[in-house]
Coordinates of C-alpha atoms (C1' of nucleotides) in Angstrom, one line a residue:
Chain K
X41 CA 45.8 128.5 -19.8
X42 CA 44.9 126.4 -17.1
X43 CA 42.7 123.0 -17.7
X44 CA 39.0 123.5 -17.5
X45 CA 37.5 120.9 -14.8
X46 CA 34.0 120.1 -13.7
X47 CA 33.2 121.8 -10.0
X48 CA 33.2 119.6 -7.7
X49 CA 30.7 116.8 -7.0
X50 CA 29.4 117.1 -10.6
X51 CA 30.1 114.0 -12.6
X52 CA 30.6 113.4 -16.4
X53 CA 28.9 110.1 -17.7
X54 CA 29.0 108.5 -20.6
X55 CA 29.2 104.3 -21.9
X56 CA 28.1 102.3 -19.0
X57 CA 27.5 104.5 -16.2
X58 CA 25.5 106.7 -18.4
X59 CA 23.6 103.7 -19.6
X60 CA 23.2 102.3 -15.8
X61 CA 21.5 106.2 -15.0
X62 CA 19.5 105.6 -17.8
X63 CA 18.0 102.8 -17.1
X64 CA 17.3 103.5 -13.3
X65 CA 14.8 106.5 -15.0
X66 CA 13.2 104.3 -17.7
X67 CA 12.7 101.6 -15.3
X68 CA 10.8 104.8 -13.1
X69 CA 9.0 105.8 -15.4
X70 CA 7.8 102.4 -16.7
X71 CA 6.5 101.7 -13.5
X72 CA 4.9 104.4 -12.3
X73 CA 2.4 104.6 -15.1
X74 CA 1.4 100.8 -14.2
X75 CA 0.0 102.9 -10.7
X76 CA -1.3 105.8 -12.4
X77 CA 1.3 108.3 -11.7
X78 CA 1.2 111.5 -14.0
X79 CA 4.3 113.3 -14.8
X80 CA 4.7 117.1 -12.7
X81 CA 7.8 119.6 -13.8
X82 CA 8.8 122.3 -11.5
X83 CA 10.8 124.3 -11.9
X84 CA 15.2 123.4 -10.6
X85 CA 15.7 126.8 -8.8
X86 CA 12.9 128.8 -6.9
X87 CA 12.7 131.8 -4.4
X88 CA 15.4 130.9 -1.9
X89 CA 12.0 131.0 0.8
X90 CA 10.3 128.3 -0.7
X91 CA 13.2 125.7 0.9
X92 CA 14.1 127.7 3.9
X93 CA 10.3 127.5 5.3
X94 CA 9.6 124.7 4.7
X95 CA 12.7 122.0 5.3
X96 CA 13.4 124.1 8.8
X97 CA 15.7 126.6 8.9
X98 CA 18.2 124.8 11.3
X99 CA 18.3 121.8 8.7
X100 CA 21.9 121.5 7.4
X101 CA 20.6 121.8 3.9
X102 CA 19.0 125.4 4.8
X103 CA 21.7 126.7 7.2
X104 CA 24.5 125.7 5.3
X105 CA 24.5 123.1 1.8
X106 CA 22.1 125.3 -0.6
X107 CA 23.2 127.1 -3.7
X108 CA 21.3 130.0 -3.3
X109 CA 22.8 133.4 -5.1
X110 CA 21.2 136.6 -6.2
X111 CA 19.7 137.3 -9.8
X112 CA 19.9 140.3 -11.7
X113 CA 17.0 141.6 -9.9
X114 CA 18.2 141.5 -6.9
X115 CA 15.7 138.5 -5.7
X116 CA 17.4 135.7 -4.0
X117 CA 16.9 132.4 -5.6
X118 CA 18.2 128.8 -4.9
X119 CA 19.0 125.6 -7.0
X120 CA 16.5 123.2 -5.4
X121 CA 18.1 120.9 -2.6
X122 CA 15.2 118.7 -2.9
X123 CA 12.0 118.3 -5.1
X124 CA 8.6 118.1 -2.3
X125 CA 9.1 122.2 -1.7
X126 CA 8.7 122.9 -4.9
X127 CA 5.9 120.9 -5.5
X128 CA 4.4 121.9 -2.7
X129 CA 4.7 125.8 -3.8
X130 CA 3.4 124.9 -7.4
X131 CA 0.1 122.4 -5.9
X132 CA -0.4 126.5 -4.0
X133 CA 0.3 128.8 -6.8
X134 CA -1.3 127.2 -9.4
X135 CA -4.8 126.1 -7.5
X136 CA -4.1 122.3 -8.3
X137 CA -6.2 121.5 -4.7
X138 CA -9.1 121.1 -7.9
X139 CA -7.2 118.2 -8.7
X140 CA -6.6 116.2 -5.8
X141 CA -6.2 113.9 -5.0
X142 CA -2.9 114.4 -7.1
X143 CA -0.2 111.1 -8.1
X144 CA 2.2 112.9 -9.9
X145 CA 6.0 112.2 -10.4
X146 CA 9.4 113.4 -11.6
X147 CA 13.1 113.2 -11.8
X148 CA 16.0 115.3 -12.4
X149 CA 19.1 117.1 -10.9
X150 CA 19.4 118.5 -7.3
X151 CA 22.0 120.5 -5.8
X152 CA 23.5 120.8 -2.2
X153 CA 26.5 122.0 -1.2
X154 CA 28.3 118.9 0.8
X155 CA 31.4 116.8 0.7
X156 CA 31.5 114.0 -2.2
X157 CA 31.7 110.4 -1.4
X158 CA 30.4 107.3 -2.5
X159 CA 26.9 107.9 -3.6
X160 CA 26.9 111.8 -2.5
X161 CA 27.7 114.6 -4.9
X162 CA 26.6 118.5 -5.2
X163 CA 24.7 117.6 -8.3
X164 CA 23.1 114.4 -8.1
X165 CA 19.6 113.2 -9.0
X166 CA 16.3 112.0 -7.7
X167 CA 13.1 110.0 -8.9
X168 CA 10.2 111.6 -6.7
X169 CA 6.9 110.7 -6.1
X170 CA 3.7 111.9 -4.2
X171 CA 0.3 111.7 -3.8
X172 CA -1.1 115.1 -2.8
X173 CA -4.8 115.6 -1.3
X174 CA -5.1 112.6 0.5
X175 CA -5.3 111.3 3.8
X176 CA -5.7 108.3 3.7
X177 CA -3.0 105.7 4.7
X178 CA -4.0 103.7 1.3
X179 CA -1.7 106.5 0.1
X180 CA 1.2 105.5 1.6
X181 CA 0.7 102.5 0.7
X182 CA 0.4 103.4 -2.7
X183 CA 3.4 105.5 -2.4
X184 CA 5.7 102.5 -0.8
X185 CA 4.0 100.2 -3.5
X186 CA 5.6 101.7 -6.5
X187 CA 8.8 102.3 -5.2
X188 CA 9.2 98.8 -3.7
X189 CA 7.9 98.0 -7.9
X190 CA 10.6 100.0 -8.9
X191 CA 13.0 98.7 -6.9
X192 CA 11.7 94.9 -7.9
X193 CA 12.0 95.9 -11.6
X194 CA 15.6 97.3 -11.2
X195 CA 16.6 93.9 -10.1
X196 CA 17.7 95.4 -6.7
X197 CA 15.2 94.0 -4.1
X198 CA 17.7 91.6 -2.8
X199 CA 19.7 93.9 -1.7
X200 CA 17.4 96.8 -0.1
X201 CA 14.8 96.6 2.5
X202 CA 12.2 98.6 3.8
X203 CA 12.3 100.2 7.1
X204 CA 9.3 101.6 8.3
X205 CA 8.3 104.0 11.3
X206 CA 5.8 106.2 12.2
X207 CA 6.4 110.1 13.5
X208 CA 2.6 110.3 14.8
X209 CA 0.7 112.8 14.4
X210 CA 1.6 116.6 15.6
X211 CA 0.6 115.5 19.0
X212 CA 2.3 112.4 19.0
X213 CA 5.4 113.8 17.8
X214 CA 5.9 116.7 20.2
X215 CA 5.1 114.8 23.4
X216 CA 7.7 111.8 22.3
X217 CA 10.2 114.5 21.3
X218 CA 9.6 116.2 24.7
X219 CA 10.5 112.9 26.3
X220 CA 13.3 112.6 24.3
X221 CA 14.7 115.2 25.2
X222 CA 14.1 114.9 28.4
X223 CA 15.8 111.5 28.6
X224 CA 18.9 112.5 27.1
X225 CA 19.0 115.7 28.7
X226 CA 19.6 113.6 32.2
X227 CA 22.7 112.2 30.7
X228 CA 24.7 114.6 29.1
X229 CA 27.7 113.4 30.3
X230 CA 27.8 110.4 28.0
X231 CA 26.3 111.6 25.3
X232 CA 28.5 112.6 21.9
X233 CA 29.4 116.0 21.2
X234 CA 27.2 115.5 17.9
X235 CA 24.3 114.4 19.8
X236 CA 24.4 116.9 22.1
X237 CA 24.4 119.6 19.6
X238 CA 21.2 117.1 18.2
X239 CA 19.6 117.7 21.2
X240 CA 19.4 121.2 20.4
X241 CA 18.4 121.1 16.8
X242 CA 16.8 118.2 16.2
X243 CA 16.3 115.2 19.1
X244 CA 15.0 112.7 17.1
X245 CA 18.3 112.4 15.0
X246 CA 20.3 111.5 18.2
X247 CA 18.1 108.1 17.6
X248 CA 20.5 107.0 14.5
X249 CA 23.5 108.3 16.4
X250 CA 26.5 106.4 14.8
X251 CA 28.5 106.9 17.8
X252 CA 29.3 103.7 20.0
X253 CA 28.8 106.2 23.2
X254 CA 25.1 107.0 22.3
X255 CA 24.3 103.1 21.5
X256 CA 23.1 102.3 25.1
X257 CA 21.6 105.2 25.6
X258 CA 19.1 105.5 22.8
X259 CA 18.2 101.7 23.4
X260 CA 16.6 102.6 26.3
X261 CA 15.1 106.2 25.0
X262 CA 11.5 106.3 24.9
X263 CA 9.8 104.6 22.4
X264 CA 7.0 106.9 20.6
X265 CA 4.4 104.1 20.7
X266 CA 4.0 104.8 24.0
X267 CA 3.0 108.8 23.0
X268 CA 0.9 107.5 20.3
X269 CA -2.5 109.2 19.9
X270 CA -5.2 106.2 19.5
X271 CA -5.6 108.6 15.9
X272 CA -1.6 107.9 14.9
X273 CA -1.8 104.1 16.3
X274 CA -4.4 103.2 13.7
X275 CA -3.3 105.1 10.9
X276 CA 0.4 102.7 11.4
X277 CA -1.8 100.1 11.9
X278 CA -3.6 100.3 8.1
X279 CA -0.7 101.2 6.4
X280 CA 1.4 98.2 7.7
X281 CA -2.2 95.9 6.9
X282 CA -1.6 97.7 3.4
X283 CA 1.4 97.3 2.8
X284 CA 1.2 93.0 4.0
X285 CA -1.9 92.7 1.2
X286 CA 0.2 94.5 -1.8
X287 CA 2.8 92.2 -0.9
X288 CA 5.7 94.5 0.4
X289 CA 7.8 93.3 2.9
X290 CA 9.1 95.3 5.7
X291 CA 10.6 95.8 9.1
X292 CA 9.8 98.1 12.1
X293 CA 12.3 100.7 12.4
X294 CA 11.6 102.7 15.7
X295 CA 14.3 104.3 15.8
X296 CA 13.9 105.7 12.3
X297 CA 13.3 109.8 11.7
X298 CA 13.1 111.8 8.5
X299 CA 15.8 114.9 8.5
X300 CA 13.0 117.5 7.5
X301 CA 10.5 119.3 9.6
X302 CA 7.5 119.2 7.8
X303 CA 7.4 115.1 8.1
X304 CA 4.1 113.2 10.2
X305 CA 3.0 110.1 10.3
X306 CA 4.9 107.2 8.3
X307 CA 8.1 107.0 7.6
X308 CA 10.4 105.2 5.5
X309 CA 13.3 104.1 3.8
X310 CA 14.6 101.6 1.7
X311 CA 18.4 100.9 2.9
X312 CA 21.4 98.8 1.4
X313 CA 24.8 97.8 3.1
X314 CA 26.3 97.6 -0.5
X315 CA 27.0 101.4 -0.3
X316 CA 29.1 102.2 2.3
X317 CA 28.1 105.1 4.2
X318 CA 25.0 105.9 1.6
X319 CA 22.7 103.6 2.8
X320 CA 19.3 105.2 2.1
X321 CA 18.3 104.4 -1.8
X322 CA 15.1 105.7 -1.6
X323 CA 13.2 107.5 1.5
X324 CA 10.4 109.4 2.6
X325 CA 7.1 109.6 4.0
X326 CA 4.1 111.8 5.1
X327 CA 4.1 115.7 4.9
X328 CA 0.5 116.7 6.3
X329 CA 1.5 120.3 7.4
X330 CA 3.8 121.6 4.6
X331 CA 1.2 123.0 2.0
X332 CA -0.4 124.6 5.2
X333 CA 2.6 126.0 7.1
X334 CA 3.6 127.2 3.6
X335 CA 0.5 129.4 3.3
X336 CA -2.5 126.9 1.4
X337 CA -4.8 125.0 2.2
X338 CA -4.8 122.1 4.4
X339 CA -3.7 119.5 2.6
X340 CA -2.4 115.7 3.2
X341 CA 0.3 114.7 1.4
X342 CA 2.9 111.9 0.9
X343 CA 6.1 111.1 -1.1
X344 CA 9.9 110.0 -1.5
X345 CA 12.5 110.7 -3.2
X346 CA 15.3 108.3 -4.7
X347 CA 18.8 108.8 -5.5
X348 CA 19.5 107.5 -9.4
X349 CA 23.2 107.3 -8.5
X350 CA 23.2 105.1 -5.7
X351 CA 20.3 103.1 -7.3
X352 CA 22.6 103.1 -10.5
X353 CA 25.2 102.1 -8.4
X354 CA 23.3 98.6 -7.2
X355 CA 21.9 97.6 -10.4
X356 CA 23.5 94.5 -12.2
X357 CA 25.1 94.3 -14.8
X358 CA 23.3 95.3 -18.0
X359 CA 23.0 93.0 -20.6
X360 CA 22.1 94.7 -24.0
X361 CA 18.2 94.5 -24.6
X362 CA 18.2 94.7 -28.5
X363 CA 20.3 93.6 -31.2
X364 CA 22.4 95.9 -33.2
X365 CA 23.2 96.2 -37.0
X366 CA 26.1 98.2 -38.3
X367 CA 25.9 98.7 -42.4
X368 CA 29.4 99.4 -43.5
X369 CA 30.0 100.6 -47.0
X370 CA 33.2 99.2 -48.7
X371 CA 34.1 102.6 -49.9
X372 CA 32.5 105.9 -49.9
X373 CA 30.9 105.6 -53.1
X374 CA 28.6 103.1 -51.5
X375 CA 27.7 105.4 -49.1
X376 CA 24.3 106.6 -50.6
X377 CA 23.2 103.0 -50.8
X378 CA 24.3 102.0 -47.2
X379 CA 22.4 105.0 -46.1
X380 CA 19.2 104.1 -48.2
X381 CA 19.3 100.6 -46.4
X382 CA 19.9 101.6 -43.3
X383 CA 16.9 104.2 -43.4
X384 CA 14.5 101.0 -43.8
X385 CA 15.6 99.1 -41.5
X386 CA 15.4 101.7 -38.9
X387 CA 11.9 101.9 -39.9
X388 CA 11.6 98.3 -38.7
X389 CA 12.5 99.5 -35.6
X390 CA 16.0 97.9 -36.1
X391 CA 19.1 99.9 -34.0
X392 CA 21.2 100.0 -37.1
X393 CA 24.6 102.3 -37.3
X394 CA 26.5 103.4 -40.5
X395 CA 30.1 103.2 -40.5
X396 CA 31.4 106.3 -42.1
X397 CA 34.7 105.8 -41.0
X398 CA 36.3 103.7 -43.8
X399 CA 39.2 103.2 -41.2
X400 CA 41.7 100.2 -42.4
X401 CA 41.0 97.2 -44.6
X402 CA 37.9 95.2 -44.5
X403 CA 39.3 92.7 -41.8
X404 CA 40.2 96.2 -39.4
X405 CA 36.7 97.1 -39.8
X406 CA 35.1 93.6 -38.8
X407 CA 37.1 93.6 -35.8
X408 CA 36.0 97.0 -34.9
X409 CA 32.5 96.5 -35.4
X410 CA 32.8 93.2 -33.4
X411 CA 34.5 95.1 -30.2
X412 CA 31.9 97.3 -30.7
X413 CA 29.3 94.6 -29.3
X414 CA 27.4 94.7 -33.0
X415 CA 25.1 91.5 -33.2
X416 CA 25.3 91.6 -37.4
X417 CA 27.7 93.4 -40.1
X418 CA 25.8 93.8 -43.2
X419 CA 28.3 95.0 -46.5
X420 CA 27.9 97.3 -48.8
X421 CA 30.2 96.5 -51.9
X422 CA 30.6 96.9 -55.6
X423 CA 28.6 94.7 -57.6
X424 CA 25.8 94.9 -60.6
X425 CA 23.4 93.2 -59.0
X426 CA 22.0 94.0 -55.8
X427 CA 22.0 90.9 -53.9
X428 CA 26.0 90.6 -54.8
X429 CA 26.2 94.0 -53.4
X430 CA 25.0 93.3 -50.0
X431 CA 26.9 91.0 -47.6
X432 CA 25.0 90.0 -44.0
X433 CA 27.1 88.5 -41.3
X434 CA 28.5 88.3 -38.1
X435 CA 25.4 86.8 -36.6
X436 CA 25.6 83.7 -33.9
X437 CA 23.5 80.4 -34.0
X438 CA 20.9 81.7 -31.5
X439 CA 17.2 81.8 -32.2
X440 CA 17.4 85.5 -31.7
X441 CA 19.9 85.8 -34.1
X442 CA 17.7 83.9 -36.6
X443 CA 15.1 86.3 -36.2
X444 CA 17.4 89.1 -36.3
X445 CA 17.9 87.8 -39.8
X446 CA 14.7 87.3 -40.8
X447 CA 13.9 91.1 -39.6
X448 CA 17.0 92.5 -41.5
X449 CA 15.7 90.6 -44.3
X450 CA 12.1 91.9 -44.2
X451 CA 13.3 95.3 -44.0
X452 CA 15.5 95.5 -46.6
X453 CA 14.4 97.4 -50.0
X454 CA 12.7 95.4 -52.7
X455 CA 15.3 94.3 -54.9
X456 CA 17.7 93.1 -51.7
X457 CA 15.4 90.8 -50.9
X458 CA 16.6 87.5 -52.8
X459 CA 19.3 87.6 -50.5
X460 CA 19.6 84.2 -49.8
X461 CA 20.5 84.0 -46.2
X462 CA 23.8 84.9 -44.9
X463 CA 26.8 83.1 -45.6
X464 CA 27.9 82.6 -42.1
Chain A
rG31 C1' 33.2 122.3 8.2
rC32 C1' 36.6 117.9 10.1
rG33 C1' 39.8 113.3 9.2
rA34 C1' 42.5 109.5 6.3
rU35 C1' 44.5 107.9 1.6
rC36 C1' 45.9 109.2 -3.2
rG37 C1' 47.4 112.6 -7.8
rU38 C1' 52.9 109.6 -13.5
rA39 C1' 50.9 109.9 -21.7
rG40 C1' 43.8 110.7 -23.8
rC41 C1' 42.5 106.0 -20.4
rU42 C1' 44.3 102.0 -16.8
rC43 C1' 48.8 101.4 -14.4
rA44 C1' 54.8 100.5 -13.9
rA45 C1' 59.5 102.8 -12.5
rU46 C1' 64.1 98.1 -7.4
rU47 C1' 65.7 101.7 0.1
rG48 C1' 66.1 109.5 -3.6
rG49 C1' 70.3 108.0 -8.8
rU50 C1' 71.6 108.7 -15.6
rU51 C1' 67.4 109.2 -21.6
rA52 C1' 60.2 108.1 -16.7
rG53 C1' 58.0 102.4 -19.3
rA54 C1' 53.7 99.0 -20.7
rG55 C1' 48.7 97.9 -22.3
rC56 C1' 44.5 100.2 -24.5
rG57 C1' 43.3 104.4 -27.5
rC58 C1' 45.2 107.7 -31.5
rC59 C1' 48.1 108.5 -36.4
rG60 C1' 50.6 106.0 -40.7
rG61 C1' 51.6 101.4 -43.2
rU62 C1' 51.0 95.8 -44.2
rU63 C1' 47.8 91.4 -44.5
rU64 C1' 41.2 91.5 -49.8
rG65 C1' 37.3 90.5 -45.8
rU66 C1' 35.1 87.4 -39.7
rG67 C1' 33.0 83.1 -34.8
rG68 C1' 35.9 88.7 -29.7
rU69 C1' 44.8 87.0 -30.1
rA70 C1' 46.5 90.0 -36.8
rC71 C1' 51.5 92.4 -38.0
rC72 C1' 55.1 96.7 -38.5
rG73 C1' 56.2 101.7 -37.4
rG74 C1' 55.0 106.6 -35.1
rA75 C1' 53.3 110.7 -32.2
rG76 C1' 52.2 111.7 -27.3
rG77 C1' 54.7 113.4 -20.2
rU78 C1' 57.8 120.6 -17.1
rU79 C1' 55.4 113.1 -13.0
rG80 C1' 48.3 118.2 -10.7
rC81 C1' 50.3 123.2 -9.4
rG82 C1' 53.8 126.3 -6.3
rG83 C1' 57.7 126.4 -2.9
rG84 C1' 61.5 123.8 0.2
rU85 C1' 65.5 119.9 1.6
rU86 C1' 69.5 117.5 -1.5
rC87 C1' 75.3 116.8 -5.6
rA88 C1' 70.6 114.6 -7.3
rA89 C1' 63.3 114.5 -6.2
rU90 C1' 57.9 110.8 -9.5
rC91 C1' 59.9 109.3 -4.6
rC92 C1' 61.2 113.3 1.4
rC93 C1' 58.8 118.2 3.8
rC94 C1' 55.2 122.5 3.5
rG95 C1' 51.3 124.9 0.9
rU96 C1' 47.5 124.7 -2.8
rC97 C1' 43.9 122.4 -6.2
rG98 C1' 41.6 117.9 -7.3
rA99 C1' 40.0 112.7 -6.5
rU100 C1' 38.6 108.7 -3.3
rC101 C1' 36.7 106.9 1.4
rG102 C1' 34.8 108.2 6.2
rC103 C1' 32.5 112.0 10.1
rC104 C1' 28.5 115.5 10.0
rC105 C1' 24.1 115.4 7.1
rC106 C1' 21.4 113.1 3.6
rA107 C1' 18.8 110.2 -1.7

RNA sequence: GCGAUCGUAGCUCAAUUGGUUAGAGCGCCGGUUUGUGGUACCGGAGGUUGCGGGUUCAAUCCCCGUCGAUCGCCCCA
């Protein structure tokens, strides 16, 4: 029998890390009610159509990282590489356009098929915001707000910063990328093998070329301010005035793109060099032609996406945000009793465990209920009278351990309560 | 899809240029010490060295394949 193992690029968490991932989505979801952000749920696989359309089918994610497989039905279906399509297909289906403009959010687990690294896996998991139904560049500013909140709030904003850009409009867009390509196109010979096969599929991306060969080259590529519709140059211009009076700081990144199609206007991303080759945390931007090219109506729209791993990943360490009580009975016949006790002070909103392990003498047990980072022990022992029976301890001389054991105290049942302090 | 490095108890790692019975810490199991401010003590179980082949008197160590991990390229959050 050979060893079951987790596919690859799916992860197992538990203890810290799974705390770490944890907190990156409470942090989210704290935050984004402070901007009014309602909470959308799509579904995590759709028609394998609703991502092909609309990403581009010469993406790598369409032509060759999603999970797509046949049902019973024979209808092709596909683990969603990224959240905006589905969105997008659920604003059309279900009529929501009598909602906009729309602020809604969500996170969970997306799938594409790639090599693992740091930060990368074939599972992995997003926070996703967008504001659908509006046109207005006070959306992206809204959009870029939150995330730069979030990002604040995770205690990461050292360490990330924004890089803005602006695609233009249609018009903008398809006249830079005509010059791009006619720039690079008259120097094939030192451009990379990767960048030349860009040139086919997707111009724009030989601008974050890695390769030293291409450096030169895209320095002096066309810039698309000089393409810029007087439409697209004042749409940049409010969102970067927006984004100076909410107090997020950024820098121009020219040479910045978005890897899907359906992308217009502003761009952005928040990067870190404490990832290695994952620099993008969180990125996005403005998708006015997806909801039409995918067969509704018209409709503005703007978003991002960011990776909980790599945002896991930066976060410091965690220190412990509430104490925590262990009640250990002294033998199982004290059980009932612990677990009367512990019930009330849970209802005081105290984290309190039972032990129910009765492993080794009372000294083995302190031990293990100190490694276990508890903040008080409190015993539960043979006696006649209930305040001999209990036994609170293991508490420091900090002012939140005082009030610790003042809550314990409160919470206790009736006849605990001339407990005279703890004997520590 | 391509490249580099790695793969030894449940976990983290040792094992002198290929050499006898593959070790330690943590964890686990049993016992001792009647109870503490992150050092108790004694004993025990647990490994076909990822898997398959090859070279050799002899392989954890060298070679090939395969699977997996890590990091990078591509791409992306």
């Amino acid at each position: 029998m050979t060893k079951q193992q987790r596919p690859r690029g799916t992860q197992d968490m538990i203890g810290e890390q799974a705390a770490r991932f944890d907190h990156v989505v409470e942090t989210f979801n704290r935050v984004r009610k402070l901007y009014g952000f309602g909470r959308i749920e799509v579904p995590v696989f759709e028609a394998t159509s609703v991502f092909a359309r609309s990403l581009g089918e010469t993406t790598d994610v369409v032509s060759k990282e999603m999970y797509s497989f046949e049902d019973r039905g024979g209808d092709s279906l596909t683990l969603r590489p990224e959240f905006t399509a589905g969105i997008a297909r659920a604003y059309i289906e279900n009529g929501w356009q009598q909602l906009a403009p729309l602020k809604v959010t969500t996170w969970g687990p997306l799938f594409r098929y790639e090599r693992p690294q740091k930060g990368r896996f074939r599972q992995f998991h997003q926070l996703d915001a967008e504001v659908i139904g509006a046109a207005e560049p006070a959306a992206d500013v809204e959009v870029i707000a939150l995330a730069a909140q979030v990002l604040a709030e995770l205690g990461v904003d050292d360490r990330v910063v924004l890089q803005l850009n602006t695609l233009g409009d249609a018009e903008t867009r398809g006249a830079w990328r005509e010059a791009l390509v006619a720039h690079f196109s008259g120097h094939l010979d030192v451009l990379s093998a990767e960048s030349r096969e860009r040139l086919e599929k997707n111009p724009l991306r030989i601008l974050d070329s890695k390769a030293e060969s291409d450096r030169a080259l895209v320095a002096d590529a066309p810039r698309i301010d000089a393409f810029m519709t007087s439409e697209a140059g004042a749409f940049f211009e409010a969102v970067q005035k927006g984004l100076q009076a909410s107090g997020v700081g950024f820098v121009r990144a020219a040479s910045l793109v978005r890897g899907f199609d359906y992308y217009r206007h502003t761009a952005f991303e928040f990067v870190t060099d404490a990832l290695g080759a994952q620099g993008t945390v969180i990125g996005g931007g403005r998708y006015d032609g997806l909801i039409g090219a995918m067969g509704g109506p018209e409709t503005p729209a703007v978003g991002w996406a960011g990776g909980i791993e790599r945002l896991a990943m930066l976060i410091p360490d965690l220190a412990p945000d509430f104490a925590r009580i262990v009640v250990v009975p002294d033998s199982p016949s004290m059980l009932e009793e612990a677990t009367a006790i512990a019930y009330n002070l849970r209802r005081g909103k105290l984290s309190t465990t039972i032990d129910i392990a009765y492993k080794g003498n009372a000294k083995r047990r302190v031990e293990l209920a100190k490694k276990s980072g508890y903040d008080a022990i409190l015993f539960v022992r043979e006696g006649s009278r209930a305040k001999d029976r209990l036994h609170l301890t293991h508490i420091g001389g900090t002012e939140a351990a005082s009030m610790l054991l003042l809550k314990v105290l409160e919470w206790l049942p009736g006849p605990y309560r001339e407990l005279s302090g703890d004997d520590a």
